[in-house]
PDB file of C-alpha atoms in Angstrom:
ATOM      1  CA  THR A   1     106.310 -41.740 -77.922  1.00 42.00           C
ATOM      2  CA  THR A   2     105.254 -44.004 -74.998  1.00 46.00           C
ATOM      3  CA  ARG A   3     101.917 -45.928 -75.058  1.00 48.00           C
ATOM      4  CA  VAL A   4     100.543 -45.565 -71.439  1.00 49.00           C
ATOM      5  CA  ALA A   5      97.144 -46.545 -69.933  1.00 49.00           C
ATOM      6  CA  ILE A   6      94.961 -43.558 -69.269  1.00 54.00           C
ATOM      7  CA  GLY A   7      94.951 -43.501 -65.479  1.00 42.00           C
ATOM      8  CA  GLY A   8      98.432 -44.381 -65.279  1.00 36.00           C
ATOM      9  CA  THR A   9     101.824 -42.368 -65.353  1.00 34.00           C
ATOM     10  CA  PHE A  10     101.999 -40.594 -68.726  1.00 38.00           C
ATOM     11  CA  ALA A  11     105.454 -39.919 -70.392  1.00 38.00           C
ATOM     12  CA  ASN A  12     104.079 -38.169 -73.357  1.00 38.00           C
ATOM     13  CA  CYS A  13     100.523 -37.507 -71.946  1.00 41.00           C
ATOM     14  CA  PHE A  14     100.048 -36.944 -68.485  1.00 37.00           C
ATOM     15  CA  ASN A  15      96.867 -37.838 -66.205  1.00 37.00           C
ATOM     16  CA  LEU A  16      95.129 -35.090 -64.351  1.00 31.00           C
ATOM     17  CA  ALA A  17      93.725 -37.392 -61.806  1.00 34.00           C
ATOM     18  CA  ALA A  18      94.006 -41.225 -61.578  1.00 36.00           C
ATOM     19  CA  THR A  19      90.487 -42.642 -62.526  1.00 36.00           C
ATOM     20  CA  GLN A  20      89.282 -46.298 -62.866  1.00 38.00           C
ATOM     21  CA  VAL A  21      89.836 -47.138 -66.331  1.00 42.00           C
ATOM     22  CA  ALA A  22      90.615 -50.696 -66.443  1.00 67.00           C
ATOM     23  CA  GLY A  23      88.941 -54.009 -65.765  1.00 81.00           C
ATOM     24  CA  THR A  24      88.915 -57.727 -66.401  1.00 86.00           C
ATOM     25  CA  PHE A  25      86.268 -59.779 -68.165  1.00 90.00           C
ATOM     26  CA  PRO A  26      85.912 -63.378 -66.269  1.00 92.00           C
ATOM     27  CA  ALA A  27      87.066 -66.358 -68.253  1.00 94.00           C
ATOM     28  CA  GLY A  28      84.891 -67.180 -71.047  1.00 95.00           C
ATOM     29  CA  ALA A  29      82.451 -64.194 -70.673  1.00 94.00           C
ATOM     30  CA  LEU A  30      82.934 -63.195 -74.018  1.00 95.00           C
ATOM     31  CA  ASN A  31      83.156 -66.838 -75.476  1.00 97.00           C
ATOM     32  CA  LEU A  32      79.757 -66.898 -77.355  1.00 97.00           C
ATOM     33  CA  VAL A  33      79.110 -66.325 -81.047  1.00 98.00           C
ATOM     34  CA  GLY A  34      77.207 -63.052 -81.243  1.00 97.00           C
ATOM     35  CA  ARG A  35      78.040 -61.666 -77.739  1.00 96.00           C
ATOM     36  CA  SER A  36      79.014 -58.157 -77.832  1.00 95.00           C
ATOM     37  CA  LEU A  37      81.106 -55.689 -75.653  1.00 93.00           C
ATOM     38  CA  ARG A  38      80.273 -52.097 -75.488  1.00 93.00           C
ATOM     39  CA  VAL A  39      82.605 -49.635 -74.002  1.00 90.00           C
ATOM     40  CA  ILE A  40      81.857 -45.879 -73.448  1.00 91.00           C
ATOM     41  CA  ALA A  41      84.430 -43.574 -71.919  1.00 88.00           C
ATOM     42  CA  ALA A  42      84.588 -39.730 -71.545  1.00 88.00           C
ATOM     43  CA  GLY A  43      86.985 -37.147 -70.006  1.00 86.00           C
ATOM     44  CA  THR A  44      88.842 -34.105 -70.760  1.00 83.00           C
ATOM     45  CA  LEU A  45      92.071 -33.626 -72.824  1.00 82.00           C
ATOM     46  CA  GLY A  46      94.279 -30.488 -73.465  1.00 78.00           C
ATOM     47  CA  THR A  47      97.085 -29.778 -75.950  1.00 75.00           C
ATOM     48  CA  THR A  48      99.789 -27.388 -76.391  1.00 72.00           C
ATOM     49  CA  GLY A  49      99.110 -27.153 -79.996  1.00 70.00           C
ATOM     50  CA  THR A  50      98.408 -29.777 -82.628  1.00 71.00           C
ATOM     51  CA  PRO A  51     100.088 -33.000 -81.538  1.00 76.00           C
ATOM     52  CA  ASN A  52      99.135 -36.507 -82.857  1.00 81.00           C
ATOM     53  CA  LEU A  53      96.922 -38.637 -80.413  1.00 82.00           C
ATOM     54  CA  THR A  54      96.318 -42.304 -80.784  1.00 83.00           C
ATOM     55  CA  ILE A  55      93.532 -43.762 -78.448  1.00 85.00           C
ATOM     56  CA  ASP A  56      93.757 -47.791 -78.126  1.00 84.00           C
ATOM     57  CA  LEU A  57      91.127 -50.046 -76.511  1.00 86.00           C
ATOM     58  CA  ALA A  58      92.957 -53.335 -75.727  1.00 85.00           C
ATOM     59  CA  LEU A  59      92.562 -56.725 -74.480  1.00 87.00           C
ATOM     60  CA  GLY A  60      94.776 -59.007 -72.635  1.00 80.00           C
ATOM     61  CA  ALA A  61      97.824 -58.559 -70.472  1.00 71.00           C
ATOM     62  CA  ALA A  62      99.405 -54.967 -70.726  1.00 65.00           C
ATOM     63  CA  GLY A  63      97.028 -54.282 -73.687  1.00 68.00           C
ATOM     64  CA  ALA A  64      98.616 -56.972 -75.862  1.00 77.00           C
ATOM     65  CA  ASN A  65      95.530 -57.118 -78.274  1.00 86.00           C
ATOM     66  CA  VAL A  66      94.366 -54.041 -79.730  1.00 87.00           C
ATOM     67  CA  LEU A  67      90.662 -54.317 -80.154  1.00 88.00           C
ATOM     68  CA  ALA A  68      90.170 -50.681 -81.588  1.00 87.00           C
ATOM     69  CA  THR A  69      92.374 -47.854 -82.409  1.00 85.00           C
ATOM     70  CA  SER A  70      91.832 -44.370 -83.518  1.00 83.00           C
ATOM     71  CA  GLY A  71      95.215 -44.331 -85.390  1.00 81.00           C
ATOM     72  CA  ALA A  72      97.373 -41.262 -85.137  1.00 82.00           C
ATOM     73  CA  LEU A  73      94.818 -38.356 -84.963  1.00 81.00           C
ATOM     74  CA  ALA A  74      96.027 -34.763 -85.682  1.00 80.00           C
ATOM     75  CA  LEU A  75      94.578 -32.788 -83.084  1.00 77.00           C
ATOM     76  CA  ALA A  76      93.229 -29.239 -83.141  1.00 75.00           C
ATOM     77  CA  ALA A  77      94.439 -27.105 -80.237  1.00 73.00           C
ATOM     78  CA  ALA A  78      92.646 -27.529 -76.921  1.00 71.00           C
ATOM     79  CA  THR A  79      94.801 -25.421 -74.562  1.00 70.00           C
ATOM     80  CA  THR A  80      91.874 -25.636 -71.908  1.00 75.00           C
ATOM     81  CA  PRO A  81      90.389 -28.910 -70.955  1.00 77.00           C
ATOM     82  CA  ALA A  82      87.880 -29.850 -73.720  1.00 81.00           C
ATOM     83  CA  PRO A  83      85.673 -32.780 -73.611  1.00 85.00           C
ATOM     84  CA  TRP A  84      86.192 -36.200 -75.348  1.00 86.00           C
ATOM     85  CA  TYR A  85      84.211 -39.223 -75.873  1.00 89.00           C
ATOM     86  CA  LEU A  86      84.660 -42.681 -77.011  1.00 88.00           C
ATOM     87  CA  ASP A  87      81.959 -45.224 -77.888  1.00 90.00           C
ATOM     88  CA  VAL A  88      83.016 -48.790 -79.220  1.00 90.00           C
ATOM     89  CA  THR A  89      81.009 -52.018 -79.912  1.00 92.00           C
ATOM     90  CA  ALA A  90      82.796 -55.222 -80.597  1.00 93.00           C
ATOM     91  CA  THR A  91      81.025 -58.515 -81.557  1.00 94.00           C
ATOM     92  CA  VAL A  92      82.228 -62.062 -81.301  1.00 96.00           C
ATOM     93  CA  LEU A  93      82.237 -63.741 -84.571  1.00 96.00           C
ATOM     94  CA  THR A  94      84.052 -67.175 -83.530  1.00 97.00           C
ATOM     95  CA  THR A  95      84.693 -68.574 -80.245  1.00 98.00           C
ATOM     96  CA  GLY A  96      87.665 -70.610 -78.414  1.00 98.00           C
ATOM     97  CA  ALA A  97      91.312 -70.154 -77.772  1.00 97.00           C
ATOM     98  CA  THR A  98      91.746 -68.547 -81.486  1.00 97.00           C
ATOM     99  CA  GLY A  99      88.242 -66.672 -81.300  1.00 96.00           C
ATOM    100  CA  THR A 100      87.762 -63.515 -83.352  1.00 94.00           C
ATOM    101  CA  ILE A 101      86.062 -60.331 -82.458  1.00 94.00           C
ATOM    102  CA  ILE A 102      85.435 -57.380 -84.467  1.00 91.00           C
ATOM    103  CA  ALA A 103      85.069 -53.613 -83.141  1.00 90.00           C
ATOM    104  CA  TYR A 104      83.776 -50.365 -84.580  1.00 87.00           C
ATOM    105  CA  GLY A 105      83.062 -47.107 -82.943  1.00 86.00           C
ATOM    106  CA  THR A 106      83.972 -43.517 -82.628  1.00 85.00           C
ATOM    107  CA  PHE A 107      86.306 -41.174 -80.643  1.00 85.00           C
ATOM    108  CA  SER A 108      85.419 -37.243 -80.851  1.00 84.00           C
ATOM    109  CA  TYR A 109      86.480 -34.288 -78.974  1.00 82.00           C
ATOM    110  CA  SER A 110      85.904 -30.446 -78.989  1.00 79.00           C
ATOM    111  CA  SER A 111      88.616 -28.024 -79.559  1.00 72.00           C
ATOM    112  CA  THR A 112      88.943 -24.781 -77.791  1.00 66.00           C
ATOM    113  CA  SER A 113      88.460 -22.771 -80.972  1.00 65.00           C
ATOM    114  CA  SER A 114      85.641 -24.513 -82.252  1.00 65.00           C
ATOM    115  CA  VAL A 115      82.291 -26.167 -81.149  1.00 51.00           C
ATOM    116  CA  VAL A 116      82.494 -28.648 -84.013  1.00 51.00           C
ATOM    117  CA  VAL A 117      82.960 -32.085 -82.709  1.00 57.00           C
ATOM    118  CA  LEU A 118      85.267 -34.236 -84.707  1.00 55.00           C
ATOM    119  CA  ASP A 119      84.628 -37.901 -85.183  1.00 60.00           C
ATOM    120  CA  TRP A 120      86.998 -40.594 -86.317  1.00 63.00           C
ATOM    121  CA  THR A 121      86.055 -44.253 -86.880  1.00 64.00           C
ATOM    122  CA  LEU A 122      87.743 -46.824 -84.793  1.00 69.00           C
ATOM    123  CA  GLY A 123      88.727 -50.264 -85.722  1.00 70.00           C
ATOM    124  CA  ASN A 124      91.481 -52.526 -85.000  1.00 70.00           C
ATOM    125  CA  SER A 125      94.883 -52.101 -86.508  1.00 67.00           C
ATOM    126  CA  THR A 126      93.793 -53.509 -89.886  1.00 71.00           C
ATOM    127  CA  ARG A 127      90.475 -51.880 -90.110  1.00 72.00           C
ATOM    128  CA  GLY A 128      87.587 -54.409 -90.964  1.00 74.00           C
ATOM    129  CA  THR A 129      89.548 -57.480 -89.754  1.00 84.00           C
ATOM    130  CA  PRO A 130      88.636 -59.318 -86.649  1.00 90.00           C
ATOM    131  CA  LEU A 131      91.096 -59.655 -83.778  1.00 91.00           C
ATOM    132  CA  THR A 132      92.325 -63.078 -82.797  1.00 92.00           C
ATOM    133  CA  VAL A 133      92.227 -63.581 -78.908  1.00 93.00           C
ATOM    134  CA  ASP A 134      91.782 -66.239 -76.327  1.00 95.00           C
ATOM    135  CA  LEU A 135      88.209 -65.803 -75.505  1.00 96.00           C
ATOM    136  CA  THR A 136      88.282 -68.939 -72.978  1.00 97.00           C
ATOM    137  CA  ALA A 137      90.679 -66.844 -70.825  1.00 94.00           C
ATOM    138  CA  ALA A 138      90.046 -64.051 -68.372  1.00 92.00           C
ATOM    139  CA  LEU A 139      90.642 -60.807 -70.507  1.00 90.00           C
ATOM    140  CA  ALA A 140      91.987 -57.416 -68.884  1.00 84.00           C
ATOM    141  CA  PHE A 141      91.020 -54.436 -70.802  1.00 84.00           C
ATOM    142  CA  ASN A 142      92.192 -50.881 -70.831  1.00 83.00           C
ATOM    143  CA  ILE A 143      92.148 -47.638 -72.733  1.00 84.00           C
ATOM    144  CA  PHE A 144      95.545 -46.280 -73.783  1.00 82.00           C
ATOM    145  CA  ALA A 145      96.636 -42.867 -75.100  1.00 83.00           C
ATOM    146  CA  THR A 146      99.899 -42.055 -77.119  1.00 81.00           C
ATOM    147  CA  CYS A 147     100.762 -38.302 -77.745  1.00 80.00           C
ATOM    148  CA  GLY A 148     103.183 -37.809 -80.547  1.00 79.00           C
ATOM    149  CA  THR A 149     104.703 -34.672 -78.852  1.00 75.00           C
ATOM    150  CA  SER A 150     106.188 -34.868 -75.210  1.00 73.00           C
ATOM    151  CA  ASP A 151     105.020 -31.962 -73.285  1.00 73.00           C
ATOM    152  CA  ALA A 152     103.400 -31.377 -69.878  1.00 71.00           C
ATOM    153  CA  ALA A 153     100.526 -29.480 -71.419  1.00 72.00           C
ATOM    154  CA  ASN A 154      99.471 -32.574 -73.382  1.00 77.00           C
ATOM    155  CA  ARG A 155      97.056 -34.273 -71.023  1.00 79.00           C
ATOM    156  CA  ILE A 156      94.221 -36.480 -71.023  1.00 82.00           C
ATOM    157  CA  ARG A 157      91.960 -37.618 -68.107  1.00 80.00           C
ATOM    158  CA  CYS A 158      89.017 -40.289 -68.083  1.00 82.00           C
ATOM    159  CA  ASP A 159      86.199 -39.504 -66.001  1.00 81.00           C
ATOM    160  CA  LEU A 160      83.492 -41.990 -67.059  1.00 83.00           C
ATOM    161  CA  LEU A 161      84.156 -45.463 -68.237  1.00 83.00           C
ATOM    162  CA  THR A 162      81.265 -48.148 -68.689  1.00 85.00           C
ATOM    163  CA  ALA A 163      82.112 -51.559 -70.051  1.00 87.00           C
ATOM    164  CA  GLU A 164      79.234 -53.862 -70.534  1.00 89.00           C
ATOM    165  CA  VAL A 165      78.857 -57.505 -71.987  1.00 90.00           C
ATOM    166  CA  LEU A 166      75.656 -57.611 -74.114  1.00 89.00           C
ATOM    167  CA  TYR A 167      73.980 -60.839 -73.989  1.00 79.00           C
TER     168      TYR A 167
END
């Protein structure tokens, strides 16, 4: 499986239409204890059956620092484009070149056979553990998707992305 930015060229998921899904926070923009970052994203996804999907929200060059991840999610079939929604809030705990930030949120989607929305709690790779990152530097951010099964029908598109620093 290949981890790729939503809005890029997918190897195991492919993008239906390039959208704006990346940005950069200016140097020091997050370098204040208690400062929060909120990311809301939405779009559509489709699957051939029930592949695993991992969604990552990352900071830093090439998504080096995973701020929040869904972990591998066993998806229900969504053979026609189905809506998905991501809402993550992160808060700075300590500042500086070895600052820490912790994030929680949800990722949900609807399958084609059910109107039930499935929710998963997001956290960094060790849930409940803050991410250490250089908060004095400019920080790129992006949303990444990884499909566990390679098939052209496994697709994801981001139509809405809002990232805001809460002061």
